[in-house]
Amino acid sequence: MSQWKQIQQLEIRLLEHVDYLYDDNFPMDIRQGLSGWIEAQDWDIAANDESVAGVLFTNLLSQLDRVRSQEQNFLQRHNMKIIQQQLKVKYTTNPAVMARVISTCLREELRILSSACMQEQGPLERSLQN
Amino acid sequence: MSQWKQIQQLEIRLLEHVDYLYDDNFPMDIRQGLSGWIEAQDWDIAANDESVAGVLFTNLLSQLDRVRSQEQNFLQRHNMKIIQQQLKVKYTTNPAVMARVISTCLREELRILSSACMQEQGPLERSLQN
C-alpha cells in the first residue's frame, strides 16, 4: 500500500498533523494526484543537487499536464491549472527548494505513520521491538 | 437550474473564460461548494455597503464551516480549511471588496451564458429577439 493510502487511513487526530504539512508550498492536491510518482522519486538527492532538482521539477510539471488533460471535472482541472502556475512562479529558478519541501513532507508523514503504529502496539510488543 | 449548473454545461472554449474569473480572490471551490447560497445573496448591495458586506462575509464563513464539517473527503476538507484561512486574511477588514469580487464573477458568468445562448440561436431568431 502506498504511503499516501496509509496516511488517509489514520484517525482524525493524526490526520490533523498531516493537515499542517500541506499548503501553497506543496499543495495536497499534488500529493494526492501524483502520489505514486512522488513516492518513486528521490527527493533527498534532489534537495542537495540543483540539476537533479531541475529535472524532477520539469517532470513534475509534465506529470501535472498529463493528469490535467485526463481530468473530466471542471473544478479539479481549474485547480490543477492554478497550482501549476503557482509552482512555476515559486520554483522555476530554485527547484531544490521544492525538493526540500517534498522531502520534508514525506519524512514527516513517515514519522506520523510510525507514531500511529507504536500507539497500536501494546507495551509488551513495544518493549520487544526496542 | 442554478447559474453554476448552467455554466458547467458550457463548451470547453467558453469554460476557459470562466476559468479566468476564479483565483485566490474567490476560489472556485467556494463557488461550487456554496453555489445555491451564493446565488441567493445580493452581492451588489453588499459591494456598496460595508455593514451588509460584513454580515454576508460572516455568513459565508459559517456556510463554509457547515460544508467542511459534513465533508468526508480528507483532501476536500483540507482545501476548505486553507481557503477559509485565506479569506479571513484577505477580507476580514474589508468585506465589501469580497462582495465586489463575487458580484463581478456572477455578472461575468451571466455575460458568458448569454453569449453562449446567442451563438446557439440562428440569425433569424437573433434578429427577431433584437
Short mmCIF file of C-alpha atoms in Angstrom, two decimals:
data_model
loop_
_atom_site.label_atom_id
_atom_site.label_comp_id
_atom_site.label_asym_id
_atom_site.label_seq_id
_atom_site.Cartn_x
_atom_site.Cartn_y
_atom_site.Cartn_z
CA MET A 1 0.00 0.00 0.00
CA SER A 2 1.37 3.44 -0.90
CA GLN A 3 2.42 5.77 1.92
CA TRP A 4 -0.36 8.22 0.94
CA LYS A 5 -3.03 5.50 1.16
CA GLN A 6 -1.79 4.55 4.63
CA ILE A 7 -1.91 8.22 5.65
CA GLN A 8 -5.55 8.51 4.65
CA GLN A 9 -6.46 5.61 6.92
CA LEU A 10 -5.17 7.36 10.03
CA GLU A 11 -7.57 8.53 12.70
CA ILE A 12 -8.71 12.17 12.54
CA ARG A 13 -6.45 13.28 15.42
CA LEU A 14 -3.35 12.19 13.46
CA LEU A 15 -4.70 13.45 10.13
CA GLU A 16 -4.68 16.92 11.67
CA HIS A 17 -0.89 16.70 11.90
CA VAL A 18 -0.77 15.81 8.19
CA ASP A 19 -3.03 18.81 7.53
CA TYR A 20 -0.31 21.15 8.76
CA LEU A 21 2.29 19.75 6.35
CA TYR A 22 0.50 20.90 3.21
CA ASP A 23 -0.04 24.46 1.98
CA ASP A 24 0.79 26.54 -1.11
CA ASN A 25 4.41 25.38 -0.93
CA PHE A 26 3.29 21.85 -1.72
CA PRO A 27 -0.47 21.61 -2.26
CA MET A 28 -2.15 18.42 -1.08
CA ASP A 29 -3.89 18.13 -4.49
CA ILE A 30 -0.47 17.29 -5.96
CA ARG A 31 0.40 14.88 -3.17
CA GLN A 32 -2.83 13.03 -3.89
CA GLY A 33 -2.92 13.37 -7.69
CA LEU A 34 0.67 12.19 -8.18
CA SER A 35 1.09 10.05 -5.05
CA GLY A 36 2.69 7.04 -6.78
CA TRP A 37 5.06 9.10 -8.90
CA ILE A 38 6.07 11.32 -5.96
CA GLU A 39 6.91 8.37 -3.73
CA ALA A 40 9.03 6.82 -6.51
CA GLN A 41 11.44 9.82 -6.80
CA ASP A 42 14.48 10.53 -4.65
CA TRP A 43 13.74 13.99 -3.22
CA ASP A 44 16.63 13.81 -0.74
CA ILE A 45 19.20 13.73 -3.53
CA ALA A 46 17.33 16.48 -5.44
CA ALA A 47 17.24 18.64 -2.32
CA ASN A 48 21.04 18.84 -2.45
CA ASP A 49 21.58 18.88 -6.21
CA GLU A 50 20.08 21.76 -8.18
CA SER A 51 20.40 19.96 -11.55
CA VAL A 52 18.64 16.78 -10.32
CA ALA A 53 16.00 19.02 -8.73
CA GLY A 54 15.53 20.85 -12.05
CA VAL A 55 14.87 17.58 -13.88
CA LEU A 56 12.40 16.43 -11.20
CA PHE A 57 10.62 19.80 -11.30
CA THR A 58 10.23 19.59 -15.11
CA ASN A 59 8.98 16.01 -14.80
CA LEU A 60 6.53 17.01 -12.08
CA LEU A 61 5.06 19.70 -14.36
CA SER A 62 4.74 17.13 -17.18
CA GLN A 63 3.01 14.71 -14.81
CA LEU A 64 0.58 17.50 -13.86
CA ASP A 65 -0.06 18.23 -17.57
CA ARG A 66 -0.90 14.56 -18.07
CA VAL A 67 -3.24 14.39 -15.06
CA ARG A 68 -4.94 17.67 -16.02
CA SER A 69 -5.55 16.59 -19.61
CA GLN A 70 -7.27 13.42 -18.37
CA GLU A 71 -9.34 15.16 -15.69
CA GLN A 72 -13.06 15.34 -16.57
CA ASN A 73 -14.10 17.53 -13.63
CA PHE A 74 -14.02 21.26 -14.46
CA LEU A 75 -13.23 22.37 -10.89
CA GLN A 76 -10.36 19.88 -10.49
CA ARG A 77 -8.94 20.88 -13.89
CA HIS A 78 -9.15 24.56 -12.92
CA ASN A 79 -7.45 23.94 -9.56
CA MET A 80 -4.69 21.91 -11.23
CA LYS A 81 -4.02 24.76 -13.67
CA ILE A 82 -3.76 27.34 -10.86
CA ILE A 83 -1.43 25.07 -8.88
CA GLN A 84 0.84 24.61 -11.92
CA GLN A 85 1.07 28.39 -12.36
CA GLN A 86 1.87 28.88 -8.65
CA LEU A 87 4.57 26.18 -8.70
CA LYS A 88 6.20 27.74 -11.77
CA VAL A 89 6.35 31.13 -10.05
CA LYS A 90 7.72 29.64 -6.85
CA TYR A 91 10.22 27.04 -8.04
CA THR A 92 11.36 27.58 -11.65
CA THR A 93 14.50 29.39 -10.52
CA ASN A 94 15.05 27.28 -7.39
CA PRO A 95 13.74 23.73 -7.82
CA ALA A 96 15.89 22.39 -4.97
CA VAL A 97 13.69 24.36 -2.57
CA MET A 98 10.68 22.41 -3.82
CA ALA A 99 12.61 19.14 -3.47
CA ARG A 100 13.41 20.03 0.16
CA VAL A 101 9.73 20.80 0.88
CA ILE A 102 8.59 17.48 -0.63
CA SER A 103 11.36 15.54 1.09
CA THR A 104 10.34 17.04 4.46
CA CYS A 105 6.65 16.26 3.89
CA LEU A 106 7.34 12.61 3.03
CA ARG A 107 9.63 12.21 6.05
CA GLU A 108 7.07 13.81 8.39
CA GLU A 109 4.34 11.54 7.01
CA LEU A 110 6.53 8.53 7.85
CA ARG A 111 7.06 9.88 11.36
CA ILE A 112 3.29 10.26 11.85
CA LEU A 113 2.64 6.75 10.46
CA SER A 114 5.26 5.26 12.74
CA SER A 115 3.83 7.02 15.80
CA ALA A 116 0.37 5.65 14.87
CA CYS A 117 1.89 2.17 14.59
CA MET A 118 3.56 2.47 18.01
CA GLN A 119 0.27 3.53 19.61
CA GLU A 120 -1.48 0.47 18.20
CA GLN A 121 1.09 -1.90 19.70
CA GLY A 122 0.78 -2.86 23.36
CA PRO A 123 3.61 -2.27 25.91
CA LEU A 124 4.93 -5.86 25.51
CA GLU A 125 5.26 -5.63 21.68
CA ARG A 126 6.90 -2.22 22.07
CA SER A 127 9.46 -3.44 24.57
CA LEU A 128 10.22 -6.49 22.38
CA GLN A 129 10.73 -4.21 19.40
CA ASN A 130 13.05 -1.93 21.36
CA MET B 1 -31.34 25.24 -13.00
CA SER B 2 -28.78 27.21 -10.97
CA GLN B 3 -26.46 29.57 -12.80
CA TRP B 4 -23.47 27.47 -11.77
CA LYS B 5 -25.03 24.29 -13.19
CA GLN B 6 -25.65 26.10 -16.50
CA ILE B 7 -22.04 27.27 -16.51
CA GLN B 8 -20.74 23.73 -16.18
CA GLN B 9 -22.68 22.68 -19.26
CA LEU B 10 -20.88 25.19 -21.49
CA GLU B 11 -18.50 24.01 -24.17
CA ILE B 12 -14.79 23.96 -23.26
CA ARG B 13 -13.97 27.12 -25.26
CA LEU B 14 -16.40 29.15 -23.11
CA LEU B 15 -15.41 27.36 -19.89
CA GLU B 16 -11.94 28.78 -20.42
CA HIS B 17 -13.38 32.27 -19.96
CA VAL B 18 -14.94 31.13 -16.68
CA ASP B 19 -11.55 29.74 -15.69
CA TYR B 20 -10.05 33.23 -15.71
CA LEU B 21 -12.70 34.61 -13.30
CA TYR B 22 -11.64 32.44 -10.39
CA ASP B 23 -8.42 32.62 -8.40
CA ASP B 24 -7.37 33.16 -4.77
CA ASN B 25 -9.62 36.23 -4.55
CA PHE B 26 -12.66 33.99 -4.94
CA PRO B 27 -11.70 30.30 -5.22
CA MET B 28 -13.85 28.16 -7.50
CA ASP B 29 -14.19 25.57 -4.69
CA ILE B 30 -16.38 28.10 -2.85
CA ARG B 31 -18.37 28.97 -5.97
CA GLN B 32 -19.12 25.28 -6.39
CA GLY B 33 -19.50 24.26 -2.73
CA LEU B 34 -21.90 27.11 -1.89
CA SER B 35 -23.42 27.73 -5.34
CA GLY B 36 -27.06 27.89 -4.21
CA TRP B 37 -26.37 30.10 -1.20
CA ILE B 38 -24.10 32.44 -3.19
CA GLU B 39 -26.69 32.97 -5.92
CA ALA B 40 -29.36 33.74 -3.29
CA GLN B 41 -27.46 36.72 -1.78
CA ASP B 42 -27.43 40.32 -3.05
CA TRP B 43 -23.73 40.99 -3.61
CA ASP B 44 -24.37 44.26 -5.46
CA ILE B 45 -25.85 45.87 -2.35
CA ALA B 46 -23.06 44.42 -0.18
CA ALA B 47 -20.42 45.77 -2.58
CA ASN B 48 -21.55 49.29 -1.67
CA ASP B 49 -22.42 48.80 2.00
CA GLU B 50 -19.63 47.70 4.33
CA SER B 51 -22.03 46.59 7.11
CA VAL B 52 -24.13 44.41 4.77
CA ALA B 53 -20.88 43.04 3.34
CA GLY B 54 -19.67 42.25 6.89
CA VAL B 55 -22.80 40.22 7.62
CA LEU B 56 -22.52 38.33 4.32
CA PHE B 57 -18.84 37.62 4.98
CA THR B 58 -19.62 36.19 8.44
CA ASN B 59 -22.44 34.11 6.95
CA LEU B 60 -20.17 32.84 4.19
CA LEU B 61 -17.62 31.66 6.77
CA SER B 62 -20.43 29.87 8.70
CA GLN B 63 -21.61 28.22 5.50
CA LEU B 64 -18.06 27.03 4.86
CA ASP B 65 -17.85 25.66 8.44
CA ARG B 66 -21.06 23.70 7.78
CA VAL B 67 -19.87 22.31 4.44
CA ARG B 68 -16.46 21.43 5.88
CA SER B 69 -17.93 19.59 8.89
CA GLN B 70 -20.03 17.44 6.53
CA GLU B 71 -17.21 16.73 4.08
CA GLN B 72 -15.94 13.12 4.27
CA ASN B 73 -13.04 13.56 1.84
CA PHE B 74 -9.78 14.44 3.64
CA LEU B 75 -8.34 16.44 0.71
CA GLN B 76 -11.52 18.49 0.22
CA ARG B 77 -11.74 19.19 3.98
CA HIS B 78 -8.09 20.28 3.99
CA ASN B 79 -8.58 22.58 0.96
CA MET B 80 -11.70 24.11 2.52
CA LYS B 81 -9.76 24.87 5.72
CA ILE B 82 -6.95 26.59 3.80
CA ILE B 83 -9.45 28.64 1.77
CA GLN B 84 -11.21 29.80 4.95
CA GLN B 85 -7.89 30.95 6.41
CA GLN B 86 -7.01 32.81 3.19
CA LEU B 87 -10.41 34.53 3.04
CA LYS B 88 -10.11 35.66 6.67
CA VAL B 89 -6.70 37.21 5.98
CA LYS B 90 -7.95 38.90 2.79
CA TYR B 91 -11.40 40.16 3.73
CA THR B 92 -11.97 40.40 7.50
CA THR B 93 -11.16 44.13 7.50
CA ASN B 94 -12.70 44.86 4.07
CA PRO B 95 -15.61 42.51 3.32
CA ALA B 96 -17.03 44.89 0.65
CA VAL B 97 -14.01 44.05 -1.52
CA MET B 98 -15.03 40.39 -1.41
CA ALA B 99 -18.63 41.35 -2.25
CA ARG B 100 -17.38 43.28 -5.30
CA VAL B 101 -15.30 40.31 -6.45
CA ILE B 102 -18.27 37.91 -6.13
CA SER B 103 -20.66 40.38 -7.75
CA THR B 104 -18.29 40.75 -10.72
CA CYS B 105 -17.86 36.98 -11.10
CA LEU B 106 -21.62 36.36 -11.11
CA ARG B 107 -22.20 39.14 -13.64
CA GLU B 108 -19.41 37.87 -15.91
CA GLU B 109 -20.85 34.34 -15.73
CA LEU B 110 -24.20 35.74 -16.91
CA ARG B 111 -22.47 37.53 -19.76
CA ILE B 112 -20.74 34.30 -20.83
CA LEU B 113 -24.01 32.35 -20.58
CA SER B 114 -25.85 34.93 -22.63
CA SER B 115 -23.14 34.93 -25.33
CA ALA B 116 -23.40 31.12 -25.47
CA CYS B 117 -27.18 31.45 -25.84
CA MET B 118 -26.84 33.97 -28.68
CA GLN B 119 -24.41 31.67 -30.51
CA GLU B 120 -26.88 28.79 -30.30
CA GLN B 121 -29.64 30.87 -31.89
CA GLY B 122 -29.64 31.27 -35.67
CA PRO B 123 -29.56 34.71 -37.40
CA LEU B 124 -33.39 34.74 -37.76
CA GLU B 125 -34.08 34.12 -34.04
CA ARG B 126 -31.44 36.74 -33.16
CA SER B 127 -32.95 39.38 -35.42
CA LEU B 128 -36.45 38.61 -34.07
CA GLN B 129 -35.15 38.98 -30.50
CA ASN B 130 -33.48 42.31 -31.31
#
